[in-house]
Structures are given as C-alpha cells and as structure tokens.
Short mmCIF file of C-alpha atoms and ligand atoms in Angstrom, two decimals:
data_model
loop_
_atom_site.label_atom_id
_atom_site.label_comp_id
_atom_site.label_asym_id
_atom_site.label_seq_id
_atom_site.Cartn_x
_atom_site.Cartn_y
_atom_site.Cartn_z
CA MET A 1 -7.46 -32.17 -11.68
CA GLU A 2 -9.38 -30.37 -14.40
CA LYS A 3 -8.21 -26.74 -14.85
CA LYS A 4 -10.93 -24.09 -14.97
CA GLN A 5 -11.64 -22.75 -18.43
CA LEU A 6 -10.41 -19.20 -17.99
CA ASP A 7 -8.85 -16.94 -20.61
CA TRP A 8 -5.52 -16.98 -18.71
CA GLU A 9 -3.57 -14.70 -21.06
CA ASN A 10 -6.20 -11.98 -20.84
CA LEU A 11 -6.87 -11.94 -17.12
CA GLY A 12 -6.36 -8.58 -15.47
CA PHE A 13 -5.60 -7.80 -11.83
CA GLY A 14 -9.12 -8.02 -10.45
CA TYR A 15 -10.96 -10.18 -7.96
CA ILE A 16 -12.32 -13.46 -9.27
CA SER A 17 -13.93 -15.68 -6.67
CA THR A 18 -12.39 -19.17 -6.42
CA ASP A 19 -13.84 -22.32 -4.80
CA LYS A 20 -12.37 -22.26 -1.29
CA ARG A 21 -10.96 -19.86 1.29
CA TYR A 22 -9.34 -20.51 4.67
CA VAL A 23 -10.78 -19.16 7.92
CA SER A 24 -9.51 -19.34 11.49
CA ASN A 25 -11.03 -17.47 14.44
CA PHE A 26 -9.30 -16.23 17.59
CA LYS A 27 -11.41 -16.19 20.76
CA ASN A 28 -10.70 -16.50 24.49
CA GLY A 29 -6.99 -16.14 23.84
CA ALA A 30 -6.55 -18.91 21.25
CA TRP A 31 -6.88 -19.66 17.53
CA ASP A 32 -9.25 -22.46 16.54
CA ALA A 33 -8.14 -25.30 14.23
CA GLY A 34 -9.07 -23.39 11.06
CA THR A 35 -11.06 -24.69 8.10
CA LEU A 36 -11.72 -24.25 4.40
CA THR A 37 -15.08 -22.76 3.46
CA SER A 38 -16.97 -21.91 0.25
CA ASP A 39 -18.49 -18.75 1.71
CA ALA A 40 -16.79 -15.64 0.32
CA ASN A 41 -18.73 -13.27 2.58
CA ILE A 42 -17.94 -12.15 6.11
CA VAL A 43 -20.73 -11.06 8.44
CA LEU A 44 -19.51 -8.91 11.34
CA ASN A 45 -21.03 -6.62 13.92
CA GLU A 46 -21.33 -2.97 12.80
CA CYS A 47 -18.93 -1.95 15.57
CA ALA A 48 -16.18 -4.50 14.77
CA CYS A 49 -12.74 -3.04 15.52
CA VAL A 50 -11.67 -3.43 11.88
CA PHE A 51 -14.48 -1.10 10.72
CA GLN A 52 -14.00 1.54 13.40
CA TYR A 53 -10.24 1.61 13.96
CA ALA A 54 -8.79 -0.25 10.95
CA GLN A 55 -7.20 -3.01 13.01
CA THR A 56 -6.18 -5.19 10.10
CA CYS A 57 -3.03 -6.34 8.31
CA PHE A 58 -2.44 -8.41 5.20
CA GLU A 59 0.03 -10.31 3.05
CA GLY A 60 0.37 -11.03 -0.66
CA LEU A 61 2.11 -13.88 -2.47
CA LYS A 62 1.60 -16.04 -5.55
CA ALA A 63 1.34 -19.65 -6.66
CA TYR A 64 3.00 -20.55 -9.98
CA THR A 65 2.99 -23.53 -12.29
CA THR A 66 6.60 -24.44 -13.01
CA MET A 67 8.11 -25.57 -16.30
CA ASP A 68 7.79 -29.23 -15.22
CA GLY A 69 4.14 -28.86 -14.17
CA HIS A 70 4.40 -28.47 -10.38
CA ILE A 71 2.42 -25.91 -8.40
CA VAL A 72 4.81 -23.94 -6.17
CA ILE A 73 4.82 -20.93 -3.86
CA PHE A 74 7.74 -18.58 -3.31
CA ARG A 75 9.24 -18.07 0.18
CA PRO A 76 5.89 -18.23 2.07
CA ASP A 77 7.78 -18.42 5.38
CA LEU A 78 8.91 -14.82 4.86
CA ASN A 79 5.30 -13.69 4.37
CA GLY A 80 4.35 -15.57 7.53
CA LYS A 81 7.15 -13.93 9.52
CA ARG A 82 6.27 -10.50 8.19
CA MET A 83 2.64 -11.04 9.17
CA GLU A 84 3.78 -11.95 12.68
CA GLU A 85 5.63 -8.60 12.80
CA SER A 86 2.58 -6.72 11.47
CA ALA A 87 0.37 -8.35 14.09
CA ARG A 88 2.79 -7.37 16.86
CA ALA A 89 2.86 -3.76 15.64
CA LEU A 90 -0.95 -3.54 15.61
CA GLU A 91 -1.54 -5.35 18.95
CA MET A 92 -3.09 -8.34 17.23
CA PRO A 93 -2.51 -11.99 18.17
CA ILE A 94 0.25 -13.84 16.31
CA PHE A 95 -0.88 -16.39 13.73
CA PRO A 96 2.28 -18.53 13.88
CA VAL A 97 4.40 -18.79 10.73
CA GLU A 98 4.13 -22.63 10.59
CA ARG A 99 0.34 -22.41 10.66
CA PHE A 100 0.45 -19.59 8.14
CA VAL A 101 2.43 -21.68 5.63
CA ASP A 102 0.21 -24.71 6.23
CA ALA A 103 -2.94 -22.60 5.68
CA VAL A 104 -1.53 -21.11 2.44
CA VAL A 105 -0.70 -24.62 1.17
CA LYS A 106 -4.21 -25.91 2.00
CA THR A 107 -5.88 -22.93 0.32
CA VAL A 108 -3.80 -23.26 -2.85
CA GLU A 109 -4.38 -27.06 -2.97
CA ALA A 110 -8.13 -26.48 -2.68
CA ASN A 111 -8.00 -24.00 -5.57
CA ALA A 112 -5.43 -25.84 -7.72
CA ALA A 113 -7.81 -25.71 -10.69
CA TYR A 114 -7.33 -21.94 -10.71
CA VAL A 115 -3.53 -21.95 -10.78
CA PRO A 116 -2.78 -20.70 -14.31
CA PRO A 117 -0.75 -22.99 -16.61
CA TYR A 118 2.98 -22.54 -17.20
CA GLY A 119 3.76 -20.08 -19.96
CA SER A 120 0.48 -18.13 -19.69
CA GLY A 121 2.19 -15.42 -17.64
CA ALA A 122 -0.77 -15.54 -15.26
CA THR A 123 -0.48 -16.62 -11.59
CA LEU A 124 -2.71 -17.35 -8.61
CA TYR A 125 -2.53 -14.40 -6.23
CA ILE A 126 -2.86 -15.36 -2.54
CA ARG A 127 -4.19 -12.85 -0.01
CA PRO A 128 -3.86 -13.73 3.72
CA TYR A 129 -5.23 -11.13 6.13
CA MET A 130 -6.36 -10.68 9.70
CA MET A 131 -8.79 -8.34 11.41
CA GLY A 132 -10.24 -7.43 14.80
CA THR A 133 -13.84 -8.70 14.73
CA ASN A 134 -15.61 -7.98 18.04
CA PRO A 135 -17.40 -4.67 18.77
CA VAL A 136 -14.97 -1.98 20.04
CA ILE A 137 -16.00 1.64 20.50
CA GLY A 138 -13.56 2.86 23.19
CA VAL A 139 -10.18 2.89 21.45
CA LYS A 140 -8.41 -0.38 22.28
CA PRO A 141 -7.42 -3.57 20.47
CA ALA A 142 -10.13 -6.15 19.77
CA ASN A 143 -10.05 -9.43 21.69
CA GLU A 144 -11.54 -11.55 18.91
CA TYR A 145 -9.94 -11.89 15.47
CA GLN A 146 -10.37 -13.61 12.17
CA PHE A 147 -7.51 -14.79 9.93
CA ARG A 148 -8.48 -15.54 6.33
CA ILE A 149 -6.85 -16.45 3.04
CA PHE A 150 -8.46 -16.16 -0.37
CA THR A 151 -6.95 -16.67 -3.79
CA THR A 152 -7.68 -15.02 -7.12
CA PRO A 153 -6.13 -15.70 -10.53
CA VAL A 154 -4.35 -12.65 -11.98
CA GLY A 155 -3.11 -11.99 -15.49
CA PRO A 156 0.40 -11.33 -16.77
CA TYR A 157 1.65 -8.02 -15.41
CA PHE A 158 3.38 -6.91 -18.60
CA LYS A 159 0.47 -7.63 -20.91
CA GLY A 160 1.27 -6.25 -24.35
CA GLY A 161 4.95 -5.77 -23.48
CA VAL A 162 6.97 -3.82 -20.95
CA ARG A 163 6.20 -0.13 -20.57
CA PRO A 164 8.56 1.83 -18.30
CA LEU A 165 6.72 3.93 -15.74
CA THR A 166 6.69 7.67 -15.14
CA LEU A 167 6.65 8.67 -11.45
CA ARG A 168 6.24 11.96 -9.69
CA ILE A 169 7.87 12.98 -6.44
CA THR A 170 4.87 13.78 -4.29
CA ASN A 171 4.35 16.31 -1.52
CA PHE A 172 2.21 13.78 0.32
CA ASP A 173 3.89 11.59 2.93
CA ARG A 174 3.42 7.85 3.23
CA ALA A 175 4.86 6.99 6.62
CA ALA A 176 6.20 9.02 9.54
CA PRO A 177 9.51 8.16 11.19
CA HIS A 178 8.77 5.64 13.97
CA GLY A 179 5.28 5.15 12.51
CA THR A 180 3.77 2.22 10.59
CA GLY A 181 5.60 2.39 7.26
CA HIS A 182 7.24 -1.00 7.83
CA VAL A 183 3.89 -2.65 8.64
CA LYS A 184 1.84 -4.29 5.90
CA ALA A 185 -1.44 -2.73 6.95
CA GLY A 186 -4.45 -1.38 5.10
CA LEU A 187 -4.07 1.89 6.99
CA ASN A 188 -0.94 2.72 4.95
CA TYR A 189 -2.93 2.19 1.79
CA ALA A 190 -6.03 4.16 2.80
CA MET A 191 -3.99 7.33 3.07
CA SER A 192 -2.12 6.62 -0.18
CA LEU A 193 -5.32 6.57 -2.24
CA HIS A 194 -5.60 10.35 -2.56
CA ALA A 195 -1.95 10.65 -3.58
CA SER A 196 -2.42 7.88 -6.10
CA VAL A 197 -5.67 9.20 -7.63
CA THR A 198 -4.22 12.70 -8.04
CA ALA A 199 -1.00 11.28 -9.54
CA HIS A 200 -3.03 9.34 -12.11
CA ALA A 201 -5.14 12.42 -12.87
CA GLU A 202 -1.92 14.29 -13.66
CA GLY A 203 -0.72 11.50 -15.94
CA TYR A 204 1.75 9.75 -13.62
CA ASP A 205 1.80 6.02 -12.96
CA GLU A 206 2.91 6.18 -9.33
CA ASN A 207 4.19 8.42 -6.55
CA MET A 208 7.72 8.39 -5.22
CA PHE A 209 7.39 9.12 -1.49
CA LEU A 210 10.27 10.83 0.32
CA ASP A 211 11.25 10.67 3.98
CA PRO A 212 8.83 13.06 5.71
CA ALA A 213 11.42 14.36 8.19
CA THR A 214 13.86 15.89 5.69
CA ARG A 215 12.27 15.31 2.27
CA THR A 216 15.71 14.61 0.86
CA LYS A 217 15.71 10.79 0.81
CA VAL A 218 13.89 8.23 -1.32
CA GLU A 219 11.51 5.88 0.50
CA GLU A 220 9.16 3.87 -1.75
CA THR A 221 5.93 4.06 -3.75
CA GLY A 222 2.53 3.16 -2.29
CA GLY A 223 3.10 -0.55 -2.79
CA ALA A 224 6.57 -1.30 -4.11
CA ASN A 225 10.22 -0.78 -3.08
CA PHE A 226 12.88 0.82 -5.30
CA VAL A 227 15.96 -0.75 -6.78
CA PHE A 228 18.48 1.38 -8.64
CA VAL A 229 21.46 0.44 -10.77
CA THR A 230 24.48 2.74 -10.76
CA LYS A 231 26.49 3.54 -13.89
CA ASP A 232 29.27 1.29 -12.57
CA ASN A 233 26.82 -1.62 -12.22
CA LYS A 234 26.04 -1.69 -8.52
CA VAL A 235 22.53 -2.50 -7.32
CA VAL A 236 21.36 0.03 -4.73
CA THR A 237 18.21 -0.02 -2.62
CA PRO A 238 17.08 2.61 -0.09
CA LYS A 239 17.50 1.84 3.61
CA SER A 240 14.93 3.28 6.00
CA GLU A 241 12.97 2.16 9.05
CA SER A 242 9.72 3.25 7.43
CA ILE A 243 9.99 1.22 4.21
CA LEU A 244 7.97 -2.00 3.94
CA PRO A 245 10.51 -4.85 3.85
CA SER A 246 9.68 -6.29 0.40
CA ILE A 247 10.42 -9.98 -0.02
CA THR A 248 10.96 -9.41 -3.75
CA ARG A 249 13.54 -6.72 -3.02
CA ARG A 250 15.40 -8.95 -0.54
CA SER A 251 15.33 -11.78 -3.09
CA LEU A 252 16.55 -9.53 -5.92
CA LEU A 253 19.50 -8.32 -3.86
CA TYR A 254 20.45 -11.93 -3.18
CA VAL A 255 20.11 -12.79 -6.87
CA ALA A 256 22.22 -9.76 -7.87
CA LYS A 257 24.98 -10.81 -5.50
CA GLU A 258 24.95 -14.61 -5.67
CA TYR A 259 23.70 -15.28 -9.21
CA LEU A 260 24.92 -12.25 -11.14
CA GLY A 261 28.06 -11.51 -9.11
CA MET A 262 27.14 -7.84 -8.66
CA GLU A 263 27.90 -5.53 -5.80
CA VAL A 264 24.80 -4.58 -3.79
CA GLU A 265 24.24 -1.73 -1.36
CA GLU A 266 21.39 -1.03 1.04
CA ARG A 267 21.84 2.59 2.05
CA GLU A 268 20.16 5.96 2.15
CA VAL A 269 19.41 7.20 -1.37
CA LEU A 270 19.23 10.96 -1.85
CA VAL A 271 16.84 12.66 -4.26
CA ASP A 272 19.90 14.60 -5.47
CA GLU A 273 21.59 11.45 -6.75
CA LEU A 274 18.60 10.11 -8.74
CA LYS A 275 19.96 11.74 -11.90
CA ASP A 276 23.19 9.71 -11.58
CA PHE A 277 21.58 6.26 -11.74
CA ALA A 278 21.55 4.20 -14.93
CA GLU A 279 18.37 2.26 -14.19
CA CYS A 280 15.47 2.33 -11.78
CA GLY A 281 12.82 -0.28 -11.01
CA LEU A 282 9.90 -0.89 -8.67
CA CYS A 283 9.79 -4.27 -7.00
CA GLY A 284 7.04 -6.28 -5.38
CA THR A 285 5.16 -9.55 -5.73
CA ALA A 286 2.78 -8.18 -8.40
CA ALA A 287 5.32 -7.41 -11.14
CA VAL A 288 8.64 -8.67 -9.67
CA ILE A 289 10.25 -5.55 -11.24
CA SER A 290 8.62 -2.78 -13.26
CA PRO A 291 11.13 -0.50 -14.94
CA VAL A 292 10.90 3.22 -14.26
CA GLY A 293 11.83 5.45 -17.21
CA LYS A 294 11.28 8.89 -15.78
CA ILE A 295 10.79 10.65 -12.44
CA VAL A 296 9.39 14.17 -12.32
CA ASN A 297 10.49 16.29 -9.36
CA HIS A 298 8.19 19.33 -9.30
CA GLY A 299 8.66 20.06 -12.99
CA GLU A 300 12.24 18.84 -13.27
CA GLU A 301 12.46 15.65 -15.36
CA ILE A 302 14.92 12.94 -14.42
CA CYS A 303 15.20 10.53 -17.35
CA PHE A 304 17.06 7.25 -16.90
CA PRO A 305 19.38 6.21 -19.75
CA SER A 306 17.43 2.93 -20.07
CA GLY A 307 14.66 5.02 -21.67
CA MET A 308 10.91 4.71 -22.07
CA ASN A 309 10.73 1.66 -24.34
CA GLU A 310 12.36 -1.24 -22.55
CA MET A 311 13.79 -2.60 -19.31
CA GLY A 312 17.36 -1.61 -18.54
CA THR A 313 19.95 -4.36 -19.09
CA VAL A 314 20.51 -5.09 -15.41
CA THR A 315 16.82 -4.75 -14.50
CA LYS A 316 16.04 -7.30 -17.20
CA LYS A 317 18.72 -9.72 -15.96
CA LEU A 318 17.38 -9.44 -12.41
CA TYR A 319 13.82 -9.94 -13.64
CA GLU A 320 14.70 -12.96 -15.76
CA THR A 321 16.77 -14.63 -13.06
CA LEU A 322 14.18 -14.24 -10.32
CA THR A 323 11.22 -15.26 -12.52
CA GLY A 324 13.37 -18.16 -13.79
CA ILE A 325 13.83 -19.30 -10.18
CA GLN A 326 10.09 -18.97 -9.50
CA MET A 327 9.10 -20.86 -12.65
CA GLY A 328 11.62 -23.66 -12.10
CA ARG A 329 13.89 -22.78 -15.04
CA ILE A 330 16.80 -21.84 -12.78
CA THR A 331 17.89 -23.71 -9.63
CA ALA A 332 16.54 -21.93 -6.56
CA PRO A 333 18.50 -21.25 -3.37
CA GLU A 334 17.74 -23.75 -0.59
CA GLY A 335 14.28 -23.17 0.95
CA TRP A 336 12.97 -20.60 -1.53
CA ILE A 337 10.45 -22.78 -3.35
CA LYS A 338 7.70 -24.72 -1.59
CA VAL A 339 6.24 -27.41 -3.86
CA ILE A 340 2.52 -27.87 -3.31
CA ARG A 341 1.98 -30.71 -5.75
C1 LIG B 1 3.69 -5.51 -0.06
C2 LIG B 1 4.43 -4.23 -0.24
C3 LIG B 1 5.63 -4.17 -0.98
C4 LIG B 1 6.21 -5.34 -1.74
O1 LIG B 1 6.54 -6.42 -0.94
P1 LIG B 1 6.73 -7.88 -1.56
O2 LIG B 1 6.94 -8.74 -0.38
O3 LIG B 1 7.90 -7.84 -2.44
O4 LIG B 1 5.48 -8.18 -2.32
C5 LIG B 1 6.29 -2.95 -1.03
N1 LIG B 1 5.80 -1.85 -0.42
C6 LIG B 1 4.65 -1.87 0.27
C7 LIG B 1 4.16 -0.63 0.92
C8 LIG B 1 3.93 -3.07 0.38
O5 LIG B 1 2.78 -3.08 1.07
#
C-alpha cells in the first residue's frame, strides 16, 4: 500500500476527504448489509428528521500506526456501545456494536493510505454517525435512518509544543439534570457554540460548565471531561449523570490505577475545591489530555501549580502511558487494541 503524499506533521484538525466511506440504511425495521462508497455527499429530502428536529448522534475515534508498523484502533467496542446508548436515548434504531466495529475496520482498511505514519504525531480520525432521514414534520422519530462512517487525517494536537489552556467558568449551561448531557449528540454541541464563540472572543480557550441545578459542581467542557490531580497525588474526576462518559477518561483512570499505582476517585467535584488541586487536564480522543493552567471564575483566577508552560508531572505520566499503549510502545490491557493490519 502506497501512503498518500500528505504533509503529515503540518496537518491541522480540518476535514480532508478520503477515498471511501461506509453507508448503511435502515428501512422497514431493518438495517441493510452496508457498503463502502466513494460519494462524500448525502442527498436527503428537505424535511428529513435530522434537519428539522436534529435526530442525530455521533462517535469519534482514531486509527494509529504503531511503532512496529501496524494500523490499530483503540477500544472501538466502547464507541459502539456508547452509540447504542445514544441511539436509545434519541429513539433511533440500534446499530449493533459488532456491526459498528466491523464497519469501522472496513472503513479504515479502505483508507489505509491515509493513516499517518508512526512518529508523525498525526492520526486518522474516524467519525461514525447516524441520522433520521425520512420527511418528518409532526414531532416524532423518523422511521428511516442512515448510519455512516467517514475518516479524515488530522495533525498532531500539540503542534509546536504543549500550551496549557485557560478556561472560564461560564454562566451558560450545557446539560440539564435528566437531560441529554450523557448522549453524544449534535444537539449538545449546537447550544455550546455560542458559549464557545464568546469564550474565545474574551480570550479563553474553553468553557468549564457547572451543574445547572446548583452551579456549585464541575461538569465538563463542551467536548472533553476533566481530570484533576490532588496535592497528595490522587487522580479525581467529576461524577455526574449529565457528563458524557469519555472513553479516554475511563482509560486514563485505569492507567492511573493499574499502571501508575495511583489512587483514583470518581466523585462530585466542587468549584470551591478547584484551588486545592495540583493539576488539571481535559481529556478526550482529540488530545488524550490537554493540560489546563488557569481557570477564571468571574474575575477570580485559579492558577494550578503546574503553571502555564508545561504539563503537570502526573498529567504528563498519564499522557505518556496512554499514548504509549495506543502507539504500541507499552503493553496494552487485554482487548484495548484492535489490529487492523
Ligand atoms: C466525545 C466527548 C468527550 C470525550 O469522549 P472520548 O470518548 O474520550 O473521546 C467528552 N465530552 C463530550 C461532551 C463529548 O462529546
């Protein structure tokens, strides 16, 4: 297989069309066999449920080239299970996890020439998603759906070195109690855009959303979960029904406990205790962990001792262990790595 001639080190995080995408349609109560296609465009009726009532959910994962030259994906079964949960929450049909993993494998195989080489820092981002496709004007779920997967090569996240982020605590809310915060759905992102644009305009990298009911507890940002490190070296992550269950966060907690021998806690995290943490990071598939240097709470600055120039010691260890597992430098726990070729 001849790799595409792309400037891997200088890729950003933008859409680049690749050769093949996977499509399966749901009609008359069943999914068809699914196929790979070259057509990147979708033609739908103007009244399709996804356009009118946002009936759509998505996933995100990556393919990596390992140190010994294999193409692998990381825990795709967890993405498949989470998409099953999202579909249930939005009254969409289940695309079964076994078929999900098989479709991801086929799509990555078909675009293997776009999987960036080991050491470039770049990866192949994989985007599975599903939407209601038939015309719906009275509010109800669609009865026809399309499941698709496309891939796009993305550049190294920490291009030009690590730069700890500055967050603001926002007055906007992300997800109501008993709402859709735990569902990986575009609807949660549509309403985060205003919060995100205004945060950027004020010079912040991201918003820290609080629990809307009491505004005393930390939830997450628009697209990443928090991990904190206490001064006595415990890894703490917020627990809430309205946080999206990040696969990276679950994997980091396992790594902290089983690989680094640290104590881990999933519990409510109060805004009042932010100033007591030694380190803070944002975790998700895109960056694995981005260090947070500072959080601004309505004018009051909370500066973490790890500072604004580098990753904290523990954050760095977590980052290096998990990326080491993904890149095949460190032995992975059973079932975490799916080898594609
Ligand atoms: C996808 C997502 C994350 C990160 O999840 P990963 O599985 O680690 O990529 C965190 N928060 C939100 C709101 C998300 O949509």
